[in-house]
Amino acid sequence: MLAYLATKRQFLLDAPTIEDKVKDAVFKHLNMRVGTAEYNSWRNSLGNAMFHVLNQSEIPDDAAVAVEYRLNGRRFRIDFMIGGLDAFGNESISIIELKQWTEIEFSDLSEHVRTRVGQGIHDEQHPSYQAWSYLTHLRDFNEYAYTNSININASAYLHNCPTDSVIRDQRYLEINQKAPVFIKDERDELRQHISAVIREGIGTELFKELDSAVIRPSKQLADAVGGMLEGKDEFVLLDDQKTALERIIQATNVAQDGQKQVLIINGGPGTGKSVISINALSRITALRLNARYVTPNGAPRKVYESKLSGIIPGDTFKHLFTGSGSFWDSDEDTYDALIVDESHRLTMKSGFMKNLGENQIKEIINAARTSVFFIDEAQKVTWADVGEIDSIVEAAEIAGANVQHLTLSSQFRCGGSDDFLAWLDDSLGVKATTDHYFSKERFDFQIFDSAKELEEVIREKNKESNKARLVAGYCWDWVSAKDPEKFDIVFPEEKFKMKWNLNSYGQTWIIDPKSVSEVGCIHTCQGLEVDYVGVIVGEDLVYRDGELQTQPEFRAKTDKSLKGYKKAFKESPVEAELKADEIIRNTYRTLMTRGMKGCYVYFTDPKTAQYFKDIISEL
């Protein structure tokens, strides 16, 4: 989404009060309020620095100027873009990352520098990397950009920085070649860089097309995991994702001869936790260090194993990917790094009978010099899940480990929409917030009145690329487990009948070409994604008496997610109900965030369906 858009001619006229115009545009179009620091930065960077760069005839008056283009996620905004035609008549865009930095130091993190931001000196991405990552993301995720082969280049402008001794150091040569950096007194050079690709203006239509285009991720993690393990840039990490990766590598190196390291990386669905995990595994393994990718849930490992079957041998896969119950008898510091994805699913005991070990969090920290926990506490979906940030911190302190906390913003899933996730959290009662601006045009969210119609739409979507699946809350007994002739989820009035996926396809259900004929559950889809997900919501989540309520008694007898609820209810009814309520809401939040391009929902309870329809009608 784009805040401010004008021709170069109009931008120059707006320059004296540009901070006010951009502030109003950001609020109107992005639904965001900004602080004093950002407001002042627009005056300095736009009204002063970029005014003087553009106030020359080399750049056409009718070239388009775009300010604060929201890639996806509230933190991912391109500062400044200029658009027009290049020398060959092709649509062309120049991205410019603007920084007010003055003094810059070297960082120990790859492709980072240190500079003053806010109240202190911090590690920040090299501006050239940031500009280049935005270019890559725009090129690969914006449908108009990649369909029309838009010519895009990127650069960074540090208009207050007097020296290039750090920012253009040899160690940054590769990234500077991808996106050159310009410093104070180099406005002429920046102008030449822009005019080389913007030779003719065509007004603002190019950016209007770009802004209205659908964000359609061109790849999924499961398909890209092989290339990532080979060190390829399958996904270019943005902002805090890149910093998180480099923090992991730095901590792993520090722990070789120093203090044990624990990193806790908090992020919601689609924030790139798994992408960073696989990248970290690749980087650490390339250093000839002993690392493992760990998941409590077996489904992601089975999918990755299937995708990698022709790339790496099965024995090698087992040496790189493992379950969270593998460390109860490990010696201290057996591994250089354990990278734990879906840490919220960690449990106390291990083993099939849950009779081994003491606590998986403690055991992982004990077994590794560096432990990395990717976590989203709102994805705890069973009674046995104990993965919590406080528990990890406590175990790390007992082990004498240094603890680092990082937070991720959203990127890949749900059309890259932070707003859909915020809206969903608010609507499901997971987290109250009004700070969202969810648009159905940006992410395909629909409510269906018929389960049969939902099934037919998912089957049709699946024909595109085998990436559409039906899932459901676990409110129907798994009767087909004992009698394969029976169906598990049946709505006779709609002539709808389907089976749970657990028998035929097991944990590779989400990628098997024939598995669209069966319904998935939380246990076989968490940690994975499809393009389109259809969700059947049972009567464990209903709208009653003016509020959304949960009903644990409607969960299937064969569902083990709430195993322990009845016993806990006898001992402490209030606490048991609160925990069951959290698990049920988290389950549907997780199911509804599996889709990268769309989420379609059928509610078995008509009142609940109407409640969500009413919410949607207000958007």
XYZ file of C-alpha atoms in Angstrom:
619
model
C 0.000 0.000 0.000
C 1.227 3.427 -0.943
C 0.983 6.616 1.116
C 2.112 9.607 -0.971
C 2.110 9.684 -4.793
C 2.781 12.619 -7.125
C 4.741 13.655 -10.184
C 8.218 15.066 -9.640
C 6.864 18.504 -10.498
C 4.219 18.282 -7.771
C 6.664 16.819 -5.261
C 8.927 19.840 -5.654
C 5.939 22.109 -5.015
C 4.975 20.074 -1.937
C 8.515 19.987 -0.549
C 8.201 22.964 1.869
C 5.472 21.138 3.819
C 6.135 17.586 2.690
C 6.284 16.217 6.253
C 2.671 17.234 6.840
C 1.468 15.876 3.514
C 3.187 12.519 4.071
C 1.940 12.329 7.649
C -1.651 12.837 6.471
C -1.186 10.348 3.626
C 0.288 7.667 5.924
C -2.686 7.992 8.257
C -5.238 8.018 5.425
C -3.828 5.188 3.321
C -1.854 3.070 5.819
C -3.959 3.746 8.918
C -0.788 4.585 10.859
C 0.222 7.359 13.212
C 3.906 8.271 13.413
C 6.133 9.745 16.090
C 8.081 12.985 16.120
C 11.329 11.375 14.953
C 9.807 9.947 11.783
C 7.921 13.179 11.109
C 11.160 15.170 11.356
C 12.982 12.652 9.160
C 10.541 13.361 6.326
C 11.314 17.075 6.576
C 15.064 16.433 6.427
C 15.204 13.544 3.973
C 12.383 14.532 1.626
C 11.886 18.282 1.945
C 15.612 18.948 1.941
C 17.811 16.093 0.669
C 15.613 14.615 -2.071
C 14.295 18.041 -3.093
C 17.831 19.070 -4.058
C 18.485 15.744 -5.825
C 15.357 16.053 -7.988
C 15.427 19.800 -8.555
C 17.299 19.478 -11.825
C 16.227 18.838 -15.420
C 17.967 15.439 -15.771
C 14.949 13.770 -14.175
C 11.679 14.396 -16.113
C 9.039 16.560 -14.472
C 6.346 13.950 -15.114
C 8.308 11.086 -13.551
C 6.365 9.599 -10.622
C 7.462 10.008 -6.997
C 6.208 7.519 -4.389
C 6.848 7.877 -0.658
C 6.305 5.252 2.059
C 5.323 2.244 -0.033
C 4.277 -0.568 2.273
C 5.706 -3.827 0.913
C 3.802 -5.904 3.460
C 3.899 -5.676 7.193
C 3.987 -2.313 8.898
C 7.741 -2.274 9.293
C 8.521 -3.064 5.685
C 8.173 0.295 3.950
C 10.195 1.606 1.039
C 11.188 5.196 1.779
C 11.281 6.635 -1.718
C 10.746 5.499 -5.315
C 10.869 7.205 -8.693
C 9.178 5.668 -11.727
C 9.083 6.191 -15.474
C 10.565 4.675 -18.634
C 14.170 3.697 -19.268
C 16.149 4.358 -22.455
C 14.495 1.343 -24.149
C 10.954 2.387 -23.256
C 10.533 -0.167 -20.499
C 8.750 0.641 -17.240
C 11.434 1.377 -14.689
C 11.661 2.070 -10.956
C 14.480 3.383 -8.790
C 14.252 2.541 -5.064
C 16.109 4.836 -2.652
C 16.600 3.952 1.014
C 17.067 7.204 2.972
C 19.165 7.379 6.144
C 19.983 10.311 8.410
C 22.981 8.570 9.929
C 26.135 10.596 10.521
C 28.682 8.384 12.327
C 28.946 4.721 11.333
C 31.025 1.905 12.813
C 31.776 -1.658 11.751
C 29.553 -4.445 13.070
C 30.423 -8.039 13.920
C 27.286 -9.105 12.073
C 27.568 -9.840 8.372
C 26.131 -7.094 6.106
C 25.440 -4.878 9.133
C 26.943 -1.676 10.514
C 26.642 0.057 13.878
C 25.161 3.512 14.244
C 23.110 5.622 16.617
C 19.399 4.888 16.431
C 17.212 6.300 19.161
C 19.001 6.320 22.498
C 22.024 4.175 21.717
C 24.395 2.544 19.239
C 22.843 -0.497 17.555
C 23.568 -3.056 14.871
C 21.634 -2.074 11.764
C 21.498 -3.588 8.302
C 23.822 -2.030 5.799
C 21.586 0.390 3.861
C 22.602 -1.200 0.562
C 21.434 -4.614 1.774
C 18.160 -3.120 2.958
C 17.540 -1.381 -0.382
C 18.469 -4.510 -2.336
C 16.238 -6.738 -0.187
C 13.294 -4.426 -0.870
C 14.067 -4.557 -4.600
C 14.136 -8.354 -4.516
C 10.925 -8.585 -2.539
C 9.083 -6.180 -4.841
C 10.339 -8.026 -7.922
C 9.442 -11.495 -6.626
C 6.175 -10.870 -4.759
C 4.302 -8.062 -6.556
C 2.297 -9.607 -9.378
C 2.401 -6.496 -11.571
C 6.163 -6.145 -11.127
C 7.087 -9.681 -12.124
C 4.377 -10.143 -14.746
C 5.493 -7.021 -16.597
C 9.220 -7.502 -15.957
C 9.593 -4.048 -14.428
C 13.188 -2.820 -14.487
C 14.056 -2.076 -10.847
C 17.258 -0.776 -9.328
C 18.060 0.256 -5.769
C 20.405 2.529 -3.873
C 20.856 4.123 -0.463
C 21.355 7.812 0.304
C 23.051 8.762 3.589
C 22.638 12.481 3.106
C 24.148 13.448 6.500
C 27.134 11.070 6.412
C 30.385 12.933 5.616
C 32.659 9.945 4.962
C 32.502 6.577 3.201
C 35.365 4.951 5.139
C 33.012 2.396 6.712
C 29.952 2.276 4.499
C 31.984 1.506 1.351
C 34.592 -0.676 3.007
C 35.828 -3.703 1.065
C 33.830 -6.070 3.280
C 30.629 -4.553 1.858
C 31.798 -4.640 -1.759
C 29.341 -7.293 -2.946
C 26.243 -5.649 -1.525
C 27.383 -2.174 -2.646
C 27.600 -3.528 -6.181
C 23.988 -4.694 -5.955
C 22.767 -1.386 -4.518
C 25.251 1.520 -4.462
C 25.364 3.873 -1.509
C 25.667 7.661 -1.766
C 26.759 9.992 1.032
C 26.645 13.710 1.810
C 27.705 15.978 -1.075
C 27.000 13.200 -3.623
C 23.605 14.422 -4.748
C 24.883 14.831 -8.314
C 26.057 11.219 -8.394
C 22.714 9.996 -7.024
C 20.877 12.105 -9.603
C 22.930 10.491 -12.380
C 22.162 7.043 -10.942
C 18.437 7.801 -11.063
C 18.424 9.439 -14.490
C 20.251 6.431 -15.961
C 17.077 4.357 -15.518
C 14.390 7.092 -15.546
C 14.733 8.759 -18.938
C 11.098 9.595 -19.604
C 8.143 10.355 -17.367
C 4.729 8.745 -17.764
C 2.870 10.188 -14.783
C 1.764 8.212 -11.747
C -0.034 5.306 -13.451
C 2.887 2.881 -12.986
C 2.782 3.174 -9.216
C -1.004 2.966 -9.185
C -0.757 -0.363 -11.010
C 1.951 -1.529 -8.617
C -0.061 -0.470 -5.582
C -3.238 -2.245 -6.705
C -1.435 -5.444 -7.666
C -1.939 -8.653 -5.727
C 0.871 -9.820 -3.474
C 1.299 -13.442 -4.501
C 4.332 -15.219 -3.033
C 6.016 -17.097 -5.831
C 7.352 -19.985 -3.755
C 6.845 -21.956 -0.583
C 9.384 -23.065 1.969
C 8.885 -26.777 1.354
C 9.746 -26.334 -2.335
C 12.777 -24.158 -1.603
C 14.365 -26.066 1.292
C 16.812 -27.941 -0.964
C 18.214 -24.767 -2.485
C 18.470 -23.132 0.926
C 20.525 -26.024 2.268
C 22.843 -25.529 -0.702
C 23.284 -21.873 0.277
C 21.115 -20.343 -2.441
C 19.181 -17.115 -1.847
C 15.770 -18.744 -2.256
C 14.281 -16.136 0.084
C 15.981 -12.772 0.603
C 15.514 -11.945 4.273
C 14.081 -8.556 5.183
C 15.016 -6.261 8.067
C 14.699 -8.095 11.402
C 14.794 -11.495 9.659
C 18.296 -10.814 8.340
C 19.421 -9.508 11.732
C 18.026 -12.602 13.468
C 19.954 -14.886 11.105
C 23.223 -13.042 11.673
C 22.648 -13.061 15.450
C 22.323 -16.844 15.317
C 25.570 -17.206 13.389
C 27.378 -14.794 15.710
C 26.112 -16.574 18.841
C 27.144 -19.954 17.456
C 30.672 -18.690 16.862
C 30.901 -17.031 20.293
C 29.764 -20.205 22.052
C 32.597 -22.262 20.584
C 35.019 -20.957 23.181
C 32.786 -18.933 25.444
C 29.509 -18.865 27.344
C 26.564 -21.042 26.337
C 24.114 -19.044 24.175
C 20.304 -19.084 24.034
C 18.323 -17.040 21.490
C 14.558 -16.622 21.840
C 13.011 -15.386 18.588
C 9.356 -14.453 18.868
C 7.175 -14.151 15.789
C 3.648 -14.873 14.596
C 2.518 -16.940 11.593
C 4.360 -16.135 8.395
C 7.119 -14.064 9.982
C 9.798 -16.247 8.423
C 10.700 -18.378 11.459
C 11.124 -21.560 9.409
C 12.891 -19.739 6.569
C 15.435 -18.303 9.009
C 15.792 -21.719 10.670
C 16.721 -23.493 7.428
C 19.057 -20.653 6.426
C 20.765 -20.893 9.824
C 21.123 -24.665 9.489
C 22.742 -24.204 6.078
C 25.136 -21.475 7.254
C 26.217 -23.301 10.435
C 26.671 -26.621 8.634
C 28.825 -24.854 6.034
C 31.102 -23.787 8.921
C 31.620 -27.533 9.579
C 29.818 -27.274 12.891
C 27.389 -29.836 14.279
C 23.872 -28.394 13.961
C 20.347 -29.790 13.914
C 16.967 -28.429 12.823
C 14.514 -29.491 15.522
C 10.706 -29.617 15.381
C 8.374 -31.052 18.026
C 5.800 -31.705 15.288
C 6.780 -34.442 12.845
C 4.781 -33.161 9.848
C 7.279 -30.491 8.663
C 10.152 -32.987 8.878
C 8.256 -35.564 6.822
C 7.424 -32.965 4.172
C 11.029 -31.733 4.001
C 12.286 -35.315 3.821
C 9.968 -35.988 0.898
C 11.111 -32.831 -0.909
C 14.785 -33.633 -0.275
C 14.622 -37.331 -1.206
C 16.444 -36.774 -4.480
C 18.901 -34.229 -3.085
C 20.388 -35.666 0.096
C 20.517 -39.287 1.363
C 18.117 -40.381 4.081
C 20.914 -40.864 6.614
C 22.152 -37.316 6.005
C 18.629 -35.981 6.441
C 18.332 -37.689 9.835
C 21.621 -36.097 10.883
C 20.262 -32.632 10.089
C 16.562 -32.874 11.004
C 15.227 -34.378 14.211
C 12.421 -34.302 16.749
C 12.485 -32.466 20.063
C 12.469 -35.698 22.066
C 15.944 -36.717 20.903
C 17.992 -35.039 23.626
C 16.809 -36.455 26.954
C 19.955 -38.590 27.264
C 22.428 -36.309 25.403
C 25.701 -35.277 27.030
C 26.265 -31.587 27.675
C 27.292 -29.555 24.618
C 27.018 -32.514 22.236
C 25.913 -30.131 19.501
C 27.259 -26.780 18.387
C 23.741 -25.514 17.645
C 20.181 -26.743 17.976
C 17.675 -24.671 16.008
C 14.212 -25.338 17.404
C 11.297 -24.355 15.188
C 7.763 -24.323 16.638
C 9.190 -24.169 20.186
C 5.714 -23.526 21.569
C 5.046 -27.228 20.950
C 7.787 -28.472 23.282
C 6.621 -30.831 26.047
C 7.886 -32.065 29.391
C 8.455 -35.762 28.715
C 9.715 -37.426 25.542
C 9.196 -40.779 23.879
C 6.118 -42.454 22.419
C 4.830 -43.222 25.909
C 5.882 -39.803 27.239
C 8.005 -41.468 29.900
C 11.516 -40.321 28.981
C 13.473 -37.347 30.249
C 12.382 -34.472 32.438
C 11.825 -31.317 30.359
C 12.575 -30.847 26.654
C 13.538 -27.181 27.078
C 16.187 -28.008 29.694
C 17.435 -30.987 27.700
C 17.899 -28.976 24.484
C 19.792 -26.210 26.287
C 21.977 -28.800 27.997
C 22.763 -30.604 24.739
C 23.887 -27.555 22.731
C 26.433 -24.782 23.000
C 23.885 -22.571 21.222
C 20.117 -23.121 21.374
C 17.735 -21.132 19.189
C 14.040 -21.161 20.074
C 11.589 -19.828 17.467
C 8.333 -19.321 19.284
C 4.758 -18.059 18.975
C 2.940 -18.667 22.237
C -0.397 -18.163 20.490
C 0.238 -21.414 18.593
C 0.199 -23.652 21.668
C -2.542 -26.070 20.650
C -2.385 -29.072 23.003
C -2.616 -29.570 26.755
C 0.936 -30.940 26.823
C 2.589 -27.910 25.182
C 4.929 -26.167 27.636
C 6.922 -23.964 25.246
C 6.793 -20.515 26.826
C 9.291 -17.670 26.783
C 9.456 -17.473 30.580
C 10.185 -21.203 30.820
C 13.011 -20.934 28.289
C 14.534 -17.955 30.104
C 14.385 -19.797 33.428
C 16.052 -22.912 32.003
C 18.720 -20.794 30.266
C 19.575 -18.930 33.474
C 19.904 -22.194 35.400
C 22.317 -23.422 32.701
C 24.348 -20.214 32.939
C 23.580 -19.236 29.360
C 23.585 -15.781 27.834
C 20.052 -14.990 26.619
C 19.111 -12.832 23.623
C 15.553 -11.816 22.705
C 14.488 -10.917 19.154
C 11.107 -10.205 17.577
C 10.024 -10.773 13.973
C 7.443 -8.955 11.850
C 5.280 -10.756 9.296
C 6.193 -11.459 5.706
C 5.254 -14.458 3.648
C 1.915 -15.934 4.635
C -1.605 -14.452 4.353
C -0.585 -12.238 1.457
C 2.119 -10.832 3.687
C -0.576 -9.042 5.657
C 0.147 -7.993 9.237
C -3.358 -6.558 9.193
C -5.064 -9.888 8.500
C -3.183 -11.467 11.394
C -4.057 -8.584 13.707
C -7.698 -8.691 12.581
C -7.834 -12.463 13.099
C -6.296 -12.240 16.584
C -8.860 -9.613 17.506
C -11.814 -11.466 15.951
C -10.930 -14.806 17.570
C -10.248 -13.206 20.927
C -6.595 -14.292 20.931
C -5.300 -10.744 21.327
C -7.421 -7.611 21.509
C -6.319 -4.966 19.038
C -7.861 -2.325 16.825
C -4.542 -1.614 15.138
C -5.336 -3.246 11.824
C -6.440 -2.210 8.381
C -7.404 -5.546 6.858
C -8.523 -5.370 3.239
C -10.231 -8.320 1.533
C -8.688 -7.132 -1.727
C -5.212 -7.763 -0.271
C -5.950 -11.227 1.104
C -8.713 -13.517 -0.129
C -10.810 -14.224 2.979
C -14.316 -15.602 2.450
C -17.055 -17.185 4.553
C -19.039 -20.025 2.961
C -22.588 -21.111 3.817
C -21.986 -24.668 2.659
C -19.268 -27.187 3.469
C -19.854 -28.804 0.082
C -19.321 -25.504 -1.705
C -16.146 -24.949 0.325
C -14.878 -28.392 -0.683
C -15.591 -27.729 -4.364
C -13.767 -24.372 -4.309
C -10.716 -25.909 -2.609
C -10.642 -28.749 -5.152
C -10.796 -26.187 -7.969
C -8.024 -24.054 -6.431
C -5.921 -27.184 -5.979
C -5.873 -27.767 -9.737
C -3.621 -24.699 -10.091
C -0.577 -26.098 -8.270
C -1.630 -28.789 -5.764
C -1.493 -26.212 -2.981
C -5.018 -25.987 -1.611
C -6.302 -28.103 1.279
C -9.238 -28.499 3.632
C -8.607 -28.540 7.391
C -10.923 -28.650 10.376
C -11.084 -28.282 14.106
C -10.930 -31.680 15.793
C -14.666 -31.945 16.563
C -15.353 -35.226 14.738
C -14.240 -38.656 15.935
C -11.731 -40.524 13.807
C -14.030 -43.445 13.074
C -12.339 -44.352 9.792
C -9.256 -45.385 11.755
C -11.042 -48.601 12.733
C -13.432 -48.846 9.803
C -11.966 -47.535 6.508
C -15.401 -47.724 4.896
C -16.758 -44.995 7.175
C -16.401 -41.222 6.864
C -15.387 -38.978 9.752
C -16.922 -35.585 8.913
C -20.435 -35.941 7.553
C -23.115 -33.337 6.801
C -25.949 -35.435 5.299
C -28.119 -32.483 4.322
C -25.291 -31.175 2.111
C -24.204 -34.579 0.827
C -20.796 -33.793 2.321
C -18.655 -36.612 3.668
C -14.886 -36.730 4.037
C -12.251 -38.560 6.043
C -9.481 -37.288 8.262
C -6.135 -37.458 6.516
C -4.305 -39.354 9.243
C -4.641 -42.838 7.734
C -4.050 -42.541 3.989
C -1.385 -39.880 3.724
C -0.196 -39.284 7.270
C 2.215 -36.431 7.794
C 2.902 -35.805 4.088
C -0.792 -35.153 3.492
C -0.222 -31.477 2.708
C 1.853 -32.220 -0.422
C 0.493 -35.553 -1.708
C -1.271 -34.903 -5.052
C -4.296 -37.042 -4.111
C -4.725 -35.862 -0.537
C -7.100 -33.006 -1.409
C -9.813 -35.647 -1.012
C -9.239 -35.739 2.760
C -9.401 -33.203 5.594
C -6.291 -32.173 7.528
C -6.052 -31.373 11.214
C -3.824 -29.235 13.394
C -1.330 -32.079 13.843
C -0.499 -32.402 10.137
C -0.530 -28.767 9.018
C 1.115 -26.754 11.814
C 4.427 -25.350 10.636
C 3.470 -25.755 6.959
C 1.543 -23.727 4.406
C -0.546 -23.948 1.258
C -1.719 -21.301 -1.179
C -5.365 -21.630 -0.166
C -6.720 -23.149 3.022
C -10.349 -24.073 3.664
C -11.247 -24.281 7.351
C -14.244 -26.077 8.844
C -14.974 -24.614 12.284
C -16.811 -26.964 14.638
C -18.996 -26.222 17.631
C -16.026 -25.955 19.972
C -16.020 -22.271 18.922
C -19.417 -20.510 18.903
C -20.951 -17.061 19.242
C -23.328 -16.915 22.211
C -24.704 -14.159 24.428
C -22.898 -11.430 22.553
C -19.425 -12.994 22.639
C -17.291 -15.667 21.030
C -17.082 -18.650 23.376
C -15.326 -22.010 23.418
C -16.938 -25.351 24.233
C -14.318 -28.033 25.037
C -17.020 -30.692 25.337
C -17.534 -30.577 21.573
C -13.993 -31.756 20.875
C -13.827 -35.336 19.544
C -13.159 -38.189 21.954
C -10.266 -39.267 19.713
C -8.576 -35.853 19.967
C -5.648 -35.849 22.378
C -5.116 -32.085 22.261
C -7.220 -31.611 25.398
C -6.067 -34.768 27.130
C -5.741 -33.731 30.772
C -8.576 -31.191 30.675
C -11.121 -33.275 32.617
C -8.664 -34.084 35.393
C -7.532 -30.464 35.617
C -11.156 -29.286 35.665
C -11.863 -31.347 38.769
C -8.853 -29.852 40.528
C -9.212 -26.241 39.345
C -12.202 -25.527 37.088
C -11.394 -21.896 36.325
C -7.761 -22.517 35.361
C -8.718 -25.563 33.305
C -11.373 -23.660 31.374
C -8.989 -20.778 30.666
C -6.336 -23.150 29.330
C -8.838 -25.061 27.180
C -10.196 -21.758 25.871
C -6.703 -20.661 24.861
C -5.955 -23.953 23.094
C -9.179 -23.895 21.045
C -8.743 -20.274 19.938
C -5.067 -20.882 19.146
C -6.009 -23.936 17.083
C -8.292 -21.973 14.773
C -5.822 -19.093 14.588
C -3.184 -21.587 13.425
C -5.504 -23.278 10.921
C -6.664 -19.971 9.446
C -3.094 -18.759 8.902
C -1.902 -21.698 6.769
C -2.918 -19.976 3.516
C -0.472 -17.767 1.658
C -3.031 -16.388 -0.772
C -6.429 -17.104 0.726
C -8.472 -18.494 3.614
C -12.020 -19.798 3.160
C -14.123 -20.703 6.209
C -17.282 -22.694 6.899
C -18.843 -22.449 10.356
C -21.060 -25.350 11.390
C -22.893 -23.003 13.756
C -25.061 -20.436 11.874
C -24.882 -17.811 14.640
C -21.090 -17.934 14.589
C -21.071 -17.616 10.811
C -23.295 -14.539 11.046
C -21.017 -13.014 13.695
C -18.033 -13.217 11.362
C -20.072 -12.031 8.384
C -21.051 -8.955 10.355
C -17.401 -8.249 11.191
C -16.373 -8.659 7.566
C -19.147 -6.345 6.368
C -17.648 -3.552 8.480
C -14.268 -3.697 6.699
